[in-house]
């Protein structure tokens, strides 16, 4: 048997695929709403923790510079 532990990303994807099989019309509506509003979890989920940290630091530095100039 395969004793390898499932990573959190694999677990999320497996659960998403199961939900698609169970309720395709509800998932379609959720997807449309998510596309309109955006989803931070999907954005950050594809990035590593280092890239996410860099984006946060850049946003903070940009805000500080903006507040100093204006």
C-alpha positions as a printed Julia matrix, in Angstrom:
70×3 Matrix{Float64}:
   0.0    0.0     0.0
   0.95   3.59   -0.39
   1.78   5.1     3.02
   2.61   8.56    1.7
   0.82  11.4     3.51
  -1.39  13.67    1.43
  -0.2   17.29    1.29
  -2.69  20.07    2.12
  -2.74  21.13   -1.55
  -3.55  17.6    -2.68
  -6.23  17.35    0.01
  -7.87  20.62   -1.11
  -7.8   19.53   -4.75
  -9.26  16.11   -3.92
 -12.07  17.71   -1.91
 -12.74  20.19   -4.72
 -12.96  17.38   -7.27
 -15.36  15.45   -5.03
 -17.55  18.55   -4.66
 -17.58  19.02   -8.44
 -18.83  15.45   -8.87
 -21.51  15.82   -6.18
 -22.96  19.22   -7.07
 -21.87  20.59  -10.47
 -24.55  23.29  -10.75
 -23.88  24.71   -7.27
 -20.16  24.72   -7.92
 -20.77  26.58  -11.18
 -22.64  29.33   -9.32
 -19.88  29.53   -6.7
 -17.29  29.79   -9.43
 -19.12  32.62  -11.14
 -19.46  34.55   -7.88
 -15.83  33.93   -7.04
 -14.75  35.16  -10.47
 -16.64  38.41   -9.95
 -15.27  39.11   -6.48
 -11.91  37.42   -6.64
 -10.61  34.88   -4.18
  -7.51  35.51   -2.12
  -7.09  31.84   -1.26
  -6.82  30.89   -4.93
  -4.37  33.71   -5.57
  -2.1   32.88   -2.65
  -2.6   29.13   -2.96
  -0.65  29.07   -6.21
   2.24  31.05   -4.76
   4.87  29.95   -2.31
   5.16  31.45    1.15
   8.26  33.46    0.14
   6.5   35.12   -2.8
   3.47  35.86   -0.63
   5.75  37.46    1.98
   7.46  39.57   -0.67
   4.1   40.8    -1.98
   3.01  41.77    1.55
   6.29  43.62    2.19
   6.02  45.47   -1.13
   2.44  46.51   -0.34
   3.44  47.79    3.12
   6.45  49.7     1.77
   4.3   51.16   -1.02
   1.7   52.31    1.48
   4.34  53.92    3.7
   5.92  55.73    0.76
   2.52  56.87   -0.46
   1.58  58.21    2.97
   4.88  60.09    3.24
   4.53  61.72   -0.17
   0.85  62.68    0.07
